[in-house]
Every structure is written in structure tokens, then in C-alpha cells.
XYZ file of C-alpha atoms in Angstrom:
143
model
C -0.024 -0.030 -0.021
C 2.925 2.431 0.748
C 4.403 1.781 -2.756
C 0.997 2.614 -4.352
C 0.829 5.847 -2.286
C 4.488 6.825 -3.485
C 3.353 6.144 -7.034
C 0.224 8.297 -6.658
C 2.307 11.185 -5.058
C 4.783 11.018 -7.986
C 2.000 11.160 -10.537
C 0.395 14.091 -8.743
C 3.835 15.875 -8.937
C 4.448 15.540 -12.659
C 1.335 17.543 -13.897
C 2.599 20.546 -11.785
C 5.966 20.387 -13.425
C 4.516 20.067 -16.896
C 2.326 23.147 -16.226
C 5.188 25.235 -15.160
C 7.114 24.149 -18.369
C 4.087 25.024 -20.392
C 3.815 28.413 -18.968
C 7.493 29.097 -19.695
C 7.095 27.872 -23.251
C 4.031 30.094 -23.615
C 5.896 33.110 -22.517
C 8.747 32.380 -24.968
C 6.236 31.783 -27.778
C 4.393 35.231 -26.878
C 7.829 36.847 -27.054
C 8.492 35.394 -30.451
C 11.267 33.168 -29.149
C 12.111 29.425 -29.657
C 9.647 27.692 -27.347
C 11.424 24.408 -27.663
C 14.690 25.454 -25.940
C 15.752 23.624 -22.881
C 16.730 26.737 -20.823
C 14.721 26.900 -17.600
C 16.593 30.015 -16.538
C 15.360 32.273 -19.078
C 13.496 34.834 -16.925
C 13.538 37.758 -19.327
C 10.796 36.179 -21.592
C 13.275 34.859 -24.123
C 13.088 35.208 -27.931
C 14.187 37.955 -30.143
C 17.129 37.979 -32.530
C 19.768 37.274 -29.939
C 20.350 34.176 -27.926
C 22.133 34.089 -24.522
C 24.350 31.110 -24.502
C 25.952 32.141 -21.072
C 28.527 34.559 -20.015
C 32.138 33.985 -21.498
C 34.889 33.902 -19.028
C 37.072 35.750 -21.673
C 37.363 39.287 -22.351
C 35.384 39.803 -25.623
C 38.379 41.466 -27.262
C 40.542 38.428 -26.403
C 37.913 36.242 -27.814
C 37.853 38.022 -31.096
C 41.580 38.068 -31.425
C 41.563 34.388 -30.787
C 38.909 33.566 -33.409
C 40.134 36.017 -36.064
C 43.808 35.960 -35.478
C 44.898 32.414 -34.856
C 46.650 30.891 -37.764
C 44.116 29.267 -40.319
C 41.276 30.997 -38.517
C 38.464 33.288 -39.557
C 40.353 36.518 -40.323
C 42.217 35.376 -43.323
C 39.399 33.376 -44.789
C 36.882 36.236 -44.269
C 39.162 38.766 -46.067
C 40.012 36.228 -49.000
C 36.333 35.495 -49.484
C 35.559 39.337 -49.532
C 38.431 40.013 -52.086
C 37.065 37.184 -54.383
C 33.409 38.105 -54.174
C 33.440 41.813 -53.595
C 31.237 42.658 -56.729
C 28.581 40.159 -55.738
C 28.741 41.275 -52.106
C 28.173 44.907 -53.066
C 24.785 43.915 -54.715
C 23.622 42.123 -51.749
C 22.165 43.956 -48.655
C 23.302 41.392 -46.257
C 26.648 40.665 -47.822
C 27.395 44.338 -48.167
C 27.014 44.631 -44.242
C 29.683 41.756 -43.947
C 31.785 43.492 -46.624
C 31.552 46.885 -44.796
C 32.380 45.356 -41.451
C 35.335 43.520 -42.798
C 36.715 46.549 -44.765
C 36.441 48.705 -41.646
C 38.621 46.245 -39.775
C 36.103 44.630 -37.485
C 35.457 45.571 -33.863
C 38.605 46.861 -32.289
C 40.559 46.414 -35.490
C 40.691 42.790 -34.902
C 40.585 41.920 -38.724
C 43.387 44.345 -39.396
C 45.495 42.872 -36.615
C 44.797 39.305 -37.938
C 45.698 39.758 -41.585
C 47.840 42.863 -41.650
C 47.749 46.068 -43.593
C 48.914 44.559 -46.988
C 45.737 42.210 -47.134
C 43.516 45.078 -45.994
C 44.902 47.273 -48.940
C 44.067 44.359 -51.252
C 40.599 44.130 -50.012
C 40.083 47.841 -50.231
C 41.485 47.769 -53.882
C 39.116 44.823 -54.796
C 36.068 46.654 -53.430
C 37.098 49.888 -55.222
C 37.519 48.046 -58.477
C 34.211 46.306 -58.092
C 32.432 49.484 -57.441
C 34.208 51.105 -60.447
C 33.333 48.357 -62.849
C 29.741 48.417 -61.588
C 29.469 52.163 -62.291
C 31.014 51.813 -65.743
C 28.537 49.022 -66.546
C 31.241 46.460 -67.143
C 30.504 42.634 -66.515
C 31.793 41.324 -63.250
C 35.156 39.918 -63.446
C 35.498 36.181 -63.113
C 37.052 35.261 -59.673
């Protein structure tokens, strides 16, 4: 009989937990967020464009330098892609934002520090040539 009472108590507790989770998911859905996430500590209503994956222990500048500047990492690849695709990137609203941020050197100049002045001059020259060709009505150069 005691086992049956414990089982009944366990069954009674589960619906309360489901209701709490449903309320949290409802708040996230109302806020426009992902209602299927597993974060139970999302007290701000969740959702929106940004996601909080926790607080990094590293300084944001150190993290950017690590990501962009380490050999074989993002900085050189990003600049090379922008040089090779400058013309098409200028014609795309989203890609032109990436191109602008890359040409400006990134937050805190992290891209310039990662690739150096010579590659940045090459990028600026490629963007200038793509803009010149576009204004002149020339066909985009093959990469």
C-alpha cells in the first residue's frame, strides 16, 4: 500500500511540473522566441534575435583576437572571400554589411590585426575595382 501511495504522489507532482514548463514555453512563444529550448533559467521572456548562451569567461576582445587571428582561422578566410566576391557582395544588402564590417577592420581592429595592412589594402582595392566596374557598366570579373 505504501508503494501505491508513493506512485500516486509521483503522478500528482508531474502535472505541476508540466504546467510550469508549459507556462515558460507560452511566455517564450508570446515573445517570439524558440519555445522548444531547454533553458529553464530564461527569466527575461526569451526570444528575439539574440540568444544568450551564457557569459564567457574571456574578455570579448581576447575572444575576437583568438577567433580572427589564430593561424588558419576566420580573419584570413573572411578577407579572402571578400576579395574574391566583392562585386557580388556589393549587390547584396546582407553581404554588403559583412563587406563593410570587414573593410572597416572589425570591432577593435581585430581583422586588421589578424591579416595585416597589406591584405586590407588588397581588400580595399578589390572593393574599389568592383564599385568602379559596376558604375562603368562592365561585366563582373570572373574570380
